Every structure is written in structure tokens, then in C-alpha cells.
Amino acid sequence: MTDVSSLTAAEATQLAESAEAEFMFALESAAPPEAQRALRMSQARLGGGVVLVMGEDPTGGYWNKALGFGVTEPVTEDLVADVVGRFRTAGPPAGVLQVAPSALPEAWPDLCARHGITAGQVWAKLLRPAGLDPERATTDLAVGAVGPSDADAYARVYARGFGMPEDPHLLTMFAAAAVGAGGFTAYGAWDGDRLVAAAQLHVAGPVAAFCGAATLEEARRRGAQSAFMQRRVGDARAAGCAWLSAETWQEGGEEHNPSLHNMRRAGFVEVYDRVNWVWRP
């Protein structure tokens, strides 16, 4: 069976970066027109990657991202200046450039100094072959696909689970993905008739992105995340994907990230760590 060790560093980077860039582009592009206007959103493909801008980002900058660079085209001074210019024009509280370490040019420290970019949180980038069977999941929650009638509840659980504000326009972006906009498949876990956990899957060519899963605090440690993993692996296989991609924040010091350990147990392997490079006006 093909495993992660069979990939070259360049192949792993291409799979992991492209999967994340495509799902982020799809998620923000699928936001309804009213949300696009109210949050002052724009999306563009640039320099082999994508630039996502949300001028009225209620999270303080999370949804302003530039990523996917360095895979098909090099990261250059002009590219960085263009990205920063788009952030500056829109005026969000912050913007993040997410570039794989192997794609950073030698002049990166100088570029950061010139454009006011500083190092932020470190994320782990992970891959696993689709053919690897996940651990069998057990949960007392009912897990299944989300339908239109649950889209609003799904959006609120997704926001609360990630500690994001329940801004009405942000919620409509999550709800759009919940009903399949942008090529997403959304999943929920129910405690009786109450939705308590949410997850997403996005397929882009040979790789599927496990792009977010969140559980309300009162429903944690009941197996929702393991069940989501098992279900998404099966659906990614059915869609013909050969690889699965995910990312989460990397632990450091005394920090503990349950999501990272869930991914490791599900067969994901860390292929590299990537710094979030933060621009602020």
C-alpha cells in the first residue's frame, strides 16, 4: 500500500497546500452575495495560489488568507507586495500568508521586514493515504450527512465549536457549505434531535481535505470526531481520492491539541510544520 513515506517532499507539499487552498477558496467563494457585500469579501487566484479577503472579518483576521503559493510558481517580492496590497486596501484587522517552508525564498526575512509581516502560530500539515483503514469508531451520537433543514444549526455549531462569533453573515457562509455549495459535504452528530458536532469534507482531484470538525463543549469525549474521521475516509474513497489532507495547530511547550492526536490516531502523518506569517496594518 502507498504510504506517506513514498512521497517526495515536493509531492507532499503540492498535495497538502493545494488541498487547503482549494477548500478555502471554495468556502469563501460560495458565501451568498449578501454576505460577500456585508463582509466586503473578495477571492482571487494569484501566483499559483489564492488570496482571500474579508474586510469586515468578525474574527479579527482569520478569514483573510493567502495560501497555496510556491507549488507551481515561486514566491517573489512582487507576489508578496500584491498580497499585502490587497489586504491593505480592504483594511481587515489582519491577514495571514501561509507558505510551505520549502517554498520560502532566501530573501523571506527581508520581505517580511519590508512589508510588516511577523511570525505567528505554527500549524502542522498532515497527509494519509485514502486506502488506509481508520480505527473503528464508536459513539452514542447519531452521525450523518447534514441536509438543508439542519444548515442553520450546523453553521452555529461550527462557529461555536471553533470559538468564532455568530455573525449572521459568517453563519450564512457556513450554512452554504452545509448544503453542498462549493463542492463540500457536511456532517453532523446529533444528541437526540440536537446537533452538537459538525464536520466538512472537500474533494479536489486526487486529494480530499478534512477541512474542519468541531464539537460543542458539553458533547466532547463522546466519539464524534472519530466517527467523522471514519465517515469521511469512506466518502473520500468513494469519490476516488488517493490522498487525504488536514491541518491543525502544532503543540508547543505545555499545550495540548486534541485534534492533532485524533488525526494521528486516524492515520494522518505530519509532513511538515508551517508558520502563519501575519500582516497587520
C-alpha positions as CSV (number, residue, x, y, z in Angstrom):
1,M,0.0,0.0,0.0
2,T,1.2,3.5,-0.8
3,D,2.1,5.5,2.3
4,V,3.3,9.0,3.1
5,S,6.9,7.9,3.0
6,S,6.6,7.1,-0.7
7,L,6.0,10.8,-1.4
8,T,8.8,13.2,-2.2
9,A,8.9,16.4,-0.2
10,A,7.7,18.3,-3.2
11,E,4.8,15.9,-3.8
12,A,3.7,16.1,-0.2
13,T,3.8,19.9,-0.3
14,Q,1.8,20.0,-3.5
15,L,-0.9,17.7,-2.2
16,A,-1.2,19.4,1.2
17,E,-1.0,23.0,0.1
18,S,-3.3,22.6,-3.0
19,A,-6.0,20.8,-1.0
20,E,-6.1,23.6,1.7
21,A,-6.1,26.4,-0.9
22,E,-8.9,24.8,-2.9
23,F,-11.2,24.3,0.0
24,M,-10.6,27.8,1.4
25,F,-11.3,29.3,-2.0
26,A,-14.4,27.2,-2.4
27,L,-15.7,28.0,1.1
28,E,-15.4,31.8,0.8
29,S,-16.4,31.9,-2.9
30,A,-19.7,30.0,-2.0
31,A,-20.7,32.6,0.5
32,P,-24.1,34.2,-0.5
33,P,-23.9,37.6,-2.3
34,E,-25.4,39.4,0.7
35,A,-22.6,38.0,2.9
36,Q,-20.0,38.9,0.3
37,R,-21.2,42.5,0.3
38,A,-21.6,42.9,4.0
39,L,-18.3,41.3,4.9
40,R,-16.5,43.0,2.0
41,M,-15.2,39.7,0.6
42,S,-13.2,39.0,-2.5
43,Q,-11.4,36.0,-3.8
44,A,-8.6,35.8,-6.4
45,R,-6.2,33.3,-7.9
46,L,-2.8,34.7,-8.0
47,G,0.8,33.4,-8.5
48,G,-0.3,29.8,-8.4
49,G,-2.2,30.3,-5.1
50,V,-5.3,32.1,-3.8
51,V,-5.9,35.3,-1.9
52,L,-9.0,35.6,0.2
53,V,-10.0,38.9,1.7
54,M,-12.8,39.8,4.2
55,G,-12.6,43.5,5.0
56,E,-15.2,43.2,7.8
57,D,-13.9,40.0,9.3
58,P,-15.7,39.4,12.6
59,T,-13.0,37.0,13.8
60,G,-10.2,39.6,13.7
61,G,-8.5,38.3,10.6
62,Y,-8.8,34.5,10.4
63,W,-10.6,34.7,7.0
64,N,-8.0,36.9,5.3
65,K,-5.6,34.4,3.9
66,A,-3.1,34.0,1.1
67,L,-2.1,30.4,0.5
68,G,-1.1,27.7,-2.0
69,F,2.0,29.5,-3.2
70,G,5.3,28.1,-4.1
71,V,3.9,24.9,-5.7
72,T,3.7,25.9,-9.4
73,E,5.2,29.4,-9.2
74,P,7.9,30.8,-6.9
75,V,7.2,33.2,-4.1
76,T,8.5,36.6,-5.2
77,E,8.8,40.2,-3.9
78,D,6.0,41.2,-6.4
79,L,3.7,38.5,-5.2
80,V,4.1,39.4,-1.6
81,A,3.6,43.1,-2.4
82,D,0.4,42.3,-4.3
83,V,-1.0,40.2,-1.5
84,V,-0.2,42.8,1.1
85,G,-1.7,45.5,-1.1
86,R,-4.9,43.6,-1.4
87,F,-5.1,43.2,2.4
88,R,-4.2,46.9,3.0
89,T,-6.9,48.1,0.5
90,A,-9.6,46.1,2.1
91,G,-8.5,47.1,5.6
92,P,-9.1,43.9,7.7
93,P,-7.6,43.7,11.2
94,A,-5.0,41.2,10.0
95,G,-4.1,38.9,7.1
96,V,-2.1,35.7,7.0
97,L,0.3,34.4,4.4
98,Q,0.5,30.6,4.7
99,V,3.5,29.4,2.8
100,A,5.1,26.0,3.0
101,P,8.7,26.2,4.5
102,S,10.2,24.7,1.4
103,A,8.7,27.5,-0.8
104,L,10.0,30.4,1.2
105,P,12.7,32.3,-0.7
106,E,16.1,33.1,0.8
107,A,15.1,36.8,1.0
108,W,12.0,36.0,3.1
109,P,13.3,37.7,6.3
110,D,13.9,40.9,4.3
111,L,10.5,40.7,2.6
112,C,8.8,40.3,6.0
113,A,10.7,43.3,7.4
114,R,9.8,45.5,4.4
115,H,6.1,44.6,4.5
116,G,5.5,44.4,8.2
117,I,5.0,40.7,8.4
118,T,5.7,38.7,11.6
119,A,5.8,35.1,12.5
120,G,2.6,33.8,14.2
121,Q,1.2,30.4,15.2
122,V,2.7,27.2,13.8
123,W,0.4,24.7,12.1
124,A,1.0,21.0,11.4
125,K,0.3,19.8,7.9
126,L,-0.8,16.2,7.6
127,L,-1.5,13.6,5.0
128,R,-2.6,10.0,4.9
129,P,-3.4,7.5,2.0
130,A,-7.1,7.0,1.4
131,G,-6.5,3.3,1.3
132,L,-5.5,3.0,5.0
133,D,-8.4,1.8,7.1
134,P,-9.2,4.1,10.1
135,E,-9.8,2.8,13.5
136,R,-13.3,1.7,14.1
137,A,-15.3,4.5,15.7
138,T,-17.9,4.1,18.5
139,T,-20.2,6.9,19.6
140,D,-23.6,7.3,21.3
141,L,-24.3,10.2,19.0
142,A,-26.2,9.8,15.7
143,V,-23.7,10.8,12.8
144,G,-24.8,11.5,9.3
145,A,-24.9,14.0,6.4
146,V,-26.4,17.4,7.0
147,G,-29.4,18.4,5.0
148,P,-31.0,21.8,4.2
149,S,-33.2,21.7,7.3
150,D,-30.1,21.5,9.6
151,A,-28.0,24.0,7.8
152,D,-28.6,26.9,10.2
153,A,-27.9,24.6,13.3
154,Y,-24.8,23.3,11.6
155,A,-23.5,26.8,11.0
156,R,-24.0,27.7,14.6
157,V,-22.3,24.6,15.9
158,Y,-19.4,25.1,13.6
159,A,-18.9,28.7,14.8
160,R,-19.3,27.9,18.5
161,G,-17.1,24.8,18.3
162,F,-14.3,26.9,16.8
163,G,-14.9,29.9,19.2
164,M,-15.9,32.2,16.4
165,P,-18.6,34.9,16.7
166,E,-22.0,34.0,15.5
167,D,-22.1,36.9,13.0
168,P,-25.2,36.3,10.8
169,H,-23.3,36.7,7.5
170,L,-20.5,34.4,8.6
171,L,-23.1,31.9,9.5
172,T,-24.6,32.0,6.0
173,M,-21.2,31.1,4.6
174,F,-21.0,28.0,6.8
175,A,-24.6,27.2,6.0
176,A,-24.0,27.4,2.3
177,A,-21.2,24.8,2.6
178,A,-23.6,22.6,4.7
179,V,-25.9,22.2,1.7
180,G,-23.2,21.3,-0.7
181,A,-22.2,24.7,-2.2
182,G,-18.6,24.8,-3.4
183,G,-18.4,21.0,-3.6
184,F,-18.5,20.4,0.2
185,T,-20.1,17.5,2.1
186,A,-21.1,18.4,5.6
187,Y,-21.7,16.1,8.5
188,G,-23.4,16.4,11.8
189,A,-23.6,14.5,15.1
190,W,-26.9,14.6,17.0
191,D,-27.7,14.1,20.6
192,G,-31.4,13.2,20.2
193,D,-32.7,15.9,18.0
194,R,-30.0,18.4,18.9
195,L,-27.0,18.9,16.6
196,V,-23.8,19.0,18.8
197,A,-20.9,18.5,16.4
198,A,-20.1,19.4,12.8
199,A,-17.5,18.5,10.1
200,Q,-16.7,19.1,6.5
201,L,-15.1,17.3,3.6
202,H,-13.9,18.9,0.3
203,V,-12.7,16.9,-2.7
204,A,-10.3,18.5,-5.2
205,G,-8.9,16.0,-7.7
206,P,-6.9,13.2,-6.1
207,V,-6.9,14.7,-2.6
208,A,-9.7,15.3,-0.1
209,A,-9.4,18.0,2.5
210,F,-10.6,17.2,6.0
211,C,-11.5,20.9,6.4
212,G,-12.7,21.4,9.9
213,A,-14.6,19.5,12.6
214,A,-15.9,21.0,15.8
215,T,-17.9,19.7,18.8
216,L,-19.8,21.7,21.4
217,E,-18.0,21.6,24.8
218,E,-20.8,19.8,26.5
219,A,-20.7,16.9,23.9
220,R,-16.9,16.3,23.8
221,R,-15.3,13.0,24.5
222,R,-18.3,11.1,23.1
223,G,-16.7,9.9,19.9
224,A,-18.0,12.4,17.4
225,Q,-14.6,13.3,15.9
226,S,-13.6,9.6,15.5
227,A,-16.9,8.9,13.8
228,F,-16.5,11.9,11.5
229,M,-13.0,10.6,10.6
230,Q,-14.3,7.1,9.7
231,R,-17.2,8.5,7.7
232,R,-15.1,11.0,5.7
233,V,-12.4,8.4,4.9
234,G,-15.1,6.2,3.4
235,D,-16.7,9.1,1.4
236,A,-13.3,10.3,0.1
237,R,-12.5,6.8,-1.1
238,A,-15.9,6.6,-2.8
239,A,-15.1,9.9,-4.6
240,G,-11.9,8.3,-6.0
241,C,-9.4,10.2,-3.8
242,A,-6.0,8.7,-3.3
243,W,-4.9,11.1,-0.5
244,L,-6.4,12.9,2.5
245,S,-5.1,16.2,3.8
246,A,-5.6,18.0,7.1
247,E,-4.1,20.8,9.2
248,T,-4.3,21.9,12.8
249,W,-2.2,24.0,15.2
250,Q,1.0,22.5,16.4
251,E,1.6,21.8,20.0
252,G,4.3,23.6,21.9
253,G,5.5,23.6,25.5
254,E,2.6,22.5,27.7
255,E,0.0,23.0,25.0
256,H,-2.2,20.0,24.1
257,N,-4.2,19.9,20.9
258,P,-6.8,17.1,20.9
259,S,-7.4,17.5,17.2
260,L,-3.8,16.7,16.4
261,H,-3.9,13.5,18.4
262,N,-7.2,12.5,16.8
263,M,-5.7,12.9,13.4
264,R,-2.6,10.8,14.3
265,R,-4.8,8.1,15.6
266,A,-6.8,8.2,12.4
267,G,-3.6,7.5,10.4
268,F,-2.6,11.1,9.4
269,V,1.2,11.7,9.4
270,E,2.7,15.1,9.9
271,V,4.7,16.0,6.7
272,Y,5.9,19.5,7.8
273,D,5.1,22.4,10.1
274,R,4.2,25.7,8.6
275,V,4.3,29.2,10.2
276,N,1.4,31.6,9.8
277,W,3.0,34.8,8.6
278,V,0.8,37.6,9.9
279,W,0.4,41.1,8.3
280,R,-1.2,43.9,10.3
281,P,-2.0,47.4,9.1
